[in-house]
Rosetta silent file (secondary structure, phi, psi, omega in degrees, C-alpha in Angstrom):
SEQUENCE: XXXXXXXXXXXXXXXXXXXXXXXXXXXXXXXXXXXXXXXXXXXXXXXXXXXXXXXXXXXXXXXXXXXXXXXXXXXXXXXXXXXXXXXXXXXXXX
SCORE:     score description
SCORE:     0.000 S_00000001
   1 L     0.000  143.325  176.761   14.030    7.107  -24.322 S_00000001
   2 L   -93.511  127.520  177.922   11.583    7.791  -21.539 S_00000001
   3 E   -75.422  151.395  163.131    7.819    7.359  -22.123 S_00000001
   4 E  -108.548  120.568 -172.301    5.456   10.077  -20.854 S_00000001
   5 E  -115.876  154.349  175.628    2.353    8.305  -19.511 S_00000001
   6 E  -113.176  135.933 -175.052   -0.989    9.756  -18.419 S_00000001
   7 E  -107.347  128.646  176.357   -2.549    8.223  -15.326 S_00000001
   8 E  -125.958  144.373 -176.897   -6.320    7.859  -15.168 S_00000001
   9 E  -113.878  111.030 -174.898   -8.629    6.543  -12.393 S_00000001
  10 L    53.930   30.192  175.851  -11.893    5.374  -13.778 S_00000001
  11 L    94.371   -4.383 -177.224  -11.279    7.310  -17.012 S_00000001
  12 E  -110.092  127.866  174.819  -10.408   10.565  -15.331 S_00000001
  13 E   -64.864  128.677  176.854   -6.850   11.902  -15.324 S_00000001
  14 L  -117.878  169.256 -174.290   -5.329   12.244  -11.964 S_00000001
  15 L  -121.447  103.780  178.202   -2.056   13.739  -10.665 S_00000001
  16 L   -62.541  144.639  172.582   -0.723   11.168   -7.927 S_00000001
  17 L   -70.234  150.865  172.242    0.909   12.382   -4.727 S_00000001
  18 L  -135.730  168.723  174.426    4.659   11.440   -4.684 S_00000001
  19 L   -82.047  151.617  179.643    7.454   11.381   -2.258 S_00000001
  20 H   -57.922  -35.091 -173.334    9.910   14.464   -2.044 S_00000001
  21 H   -70.476  -18.335  179.355   12.792   12.087   -3.111 S_00000001
  22 H   -84.395    3.045 -176.848   11.064   11.510   -6.473 S_00000001
  23 L  -110.846  116.945  178.146   11.345   15.180   -7.491 S_00000001
  24 L   -58.246  128.760  174.075   14.712   16.216   -8.784 S_00000001
  25 L    94.487   -7.741 -177.758   16.282   19.156   -6.934 S_00000001
  26 L  -102.830  134.662  170.450   14.188   19.085   -3.798 S_00000001
  27 L  -116.199  167.192 -176.734   15.682   18.093   -0.506 S_00000001
  28 L  -116.248  156.459  179.134   13.971   17.199    2.648 S_00000001
  29 L   -91.926  -21.937 -174.628   14.336   18.401    6.297 S_00000001
  30 L   -81.060  160.387  177.313   13.227   15.117    7.773 S_00000001
  31 L   -61.085  167.510  175.489   15.628   12.392    8.594 S_00000001
  32 L   -71.361  160.305 -179.106   16.324    9.565    6.122 S_00000001
  33 L   -68.939  132.790 -175.035   14.004    6.727    6.016 S_00000001
  34 L   102.673   12.657 -179.045   14.659    4.136    8.616 S_00000001
  35 L   -73.099  141.916  179.583   15.953    6.515   11.285 S_00000001
  36 L   -86.204  140.191  175.510   15.497    4.948   14.730 S_00000001
  37 L   -78.445 -179.749  174.665   13.492    6.412   17.441 S_00000001
  38 L   -62.436  143.471 -172.613   14.326    6.251   21.086 S_00000001
  39 L   -69.271  147.403  169.365   14.787    2.661   22.442 S_00000001
  40 L   -82.285  173.849  175.042   11.935    1.170   24.494 S_00000001
  41 L   -64.897  139.120 -178.135   12.192   -0.553   27.822 S_00000001
  42 L   -72.111  125.425  174.811   14.028   -3.772   27.822 S_00000001
  43 L   -68.755  159.379  177.739   11.754   -6.961   28.511 S_00000001
  44 L   -59.895  138.443  175.528   12.356   -9.510   31.163 S_00000001
  45 L   -68.902  133.096  172.434   15.038  -12.120   29.839 S_00000001
  46 L    77.551    4.250 -178.821   13.567  -15.470   28.944 S_00000001
  47 L   -78.395  136.540  179.644    9.975  -14.383   29.493 S_00000001
  48 L  -116.690  151.041  176.957    7.258  -15.914   27.432 S_00000001
  49 L   -84.925  174.605  176.923    3.625  -15.021   27.010 S_00000001
  50 L   -80.469  158.650 -179.857    0.834  -17.447   27.349 S_00000001
  51 L   -69.995  135.128  178.744   -0.032  -19.574   24.289 S_00000001
  52 L   -74.163  176.818  177.926   -2.853  -18.202   22.132 S_00000001
  53 L   -74.535  147.356  175.960   -5.863  -20.284   20.968 S_00000001
  54 L   -65.504  141.789 -167.569   -5.413  -22.639   18.192 S_00000001
  55 L  -106.155 -179.219  179.411   -6.259  -21.219   14.875 S_00000001
  56 L   -96.272  145.420  176.945   -7.607  -22.445   11.596 S_00000001
  57 L   -77.184  138.087 -167.977   -4.897  -23.454    9.018 S_00000001
  58 H   -55.826  -38.486 -172.946   -4.600  -20.853    6.344 S_00000001
  59 H   -69.098  -15.278 -175.251   -4.751  -23.588    3.638 S_00000001
  60 H  -117.409    8.308  178.982   -8.130  -24.713    4.739 S_00000001
  61 L   -84.840  141.509 -176.787   -9.686  -21.294    5.537 S_00000001
  62 L   -73.215  153.567  174.999  -12.390  -20.115    3.067 S_00000001
  63 L   -74.207  151.317 -178.395  -11.808  -17.005    0.902 S_00000001
  64 L   -72.235  160.647  165.716  -13.680  -13.877    2.033 S_00000001
  65 L  -131.496 -174.607 -173.764  -16.587  -12.488    0.203 S_00000001
  66 L   -69.157  -16.150 -173.485  -18.223   -8.987    0.629 S_00000001
  67 L  -117.481  -16.955 -178.287  -20.561  -10.474    3.279 S_00000001
  68 L  -127.898  135.311  176.548  -18.556  -13.172    4.905 S_00000001
  69 L   -70.659  157.957 -179.222  -15.205  -13.165    6.592 S_00000001
  70 L  -161.682 -130.143 -178.302  -12.377  -15.602    5.364 S_00000001
  71 L   -58.339  -21.984  167.319   -8.810  -14.963    4.724 S_00000001
  72 L  -135.876  170.727 -177.215   -9.646  -11.225    5.173 S_00000001
  73 L   -76.570  157.311  175.304  -12.422   -9.485    6.683 S_00000001
  74 H   -54.601  -47.966 -176.323  -15.645   -9.043    4.752 S_00000001
  75 H   -59.406  -44.143 -179.808  -15.277   -5.099    5.040 S_00000001
  76 H   -68.250  -41.921  178.050  -11.661   -5.244    3.532 S_00000001
  77 H   -53.998  -46.842  174.979  -12.897   -7.558    0.769 S_00000001
  78 H   -56.679  -44.145  175.653  -15.568   -5.016   -0.098 S_00000001
  79 H   -52.496  -52.562  170.630  -13.075   -2.347   -0.136 S_00000001
  80 H   -49.468  -47.756 -162.814  -10.768   -4.396   -2.517 S_00000001
  81 H   -82.172  -16.196  178.563  -13.432   -5.137   -4.944 S_00000001
  82 L   -94.572    3.356  178.641  -14.601   -1.419   -5.139 S_00000001
  83 L   -57.048  132.088  177.731  -11.020    0.016   -5.751 S_00000001
  84 L   -61.631  161.675  174.666  -11.100    2.279   -8.912 S_00000001
  85 L   -86.273  130.770  177.104   -9.409    1.177  -12.165 S_00000001
  86 E  -113.768  139.739  178.559   -6.243    2.747  -12.779 S_00000001
  87 E  -138.532  155.811 -179.594   -4.806    2.803  -16.283 S_00000001
  88 E  -119.161  130.201  179.030   -1.541    4.221  -17.783 S_00000001
  89 E  -128.603  137.004 -176.184   -1.600    5.477  -21.499 S_00000001
  90 E   -77.999  132.350  176.657    1.620    6.538  -23.416 S_00000001
  91 E  -123.065   -3.772  176.953    1.115   10.111  -24.607 S_00000001
  92 E   176.329 -165.706  175.867    4.629   10.751  -25.751 S_00000001
  93 E  -149.458  157.492 -176.171    8.452   10.210  -25.093 S_00000001
  94 L  -119.675    0.000    0.000   11.365   12.391  -24.022 S_00000001
């Protein structure tokens, strides 16, 4: 049996967007996922770029806060911390 669930964001029922392949009976006019575009120019054989600056070891880098950069930017940490709460509630079954 398949459960029917209700999706809520911060307590308000929402209807999420989905991909056309998730809807039975609908076909797409776009190419399949993974279609290759035109090839780019071939790079010089054996060429290497300059070495970048030495970085901090990820195991010793501090965690980010909403005001201080760390393993992610402070701006991204703030966005992550303020994401809405999403809940699923079973409302029936098929």
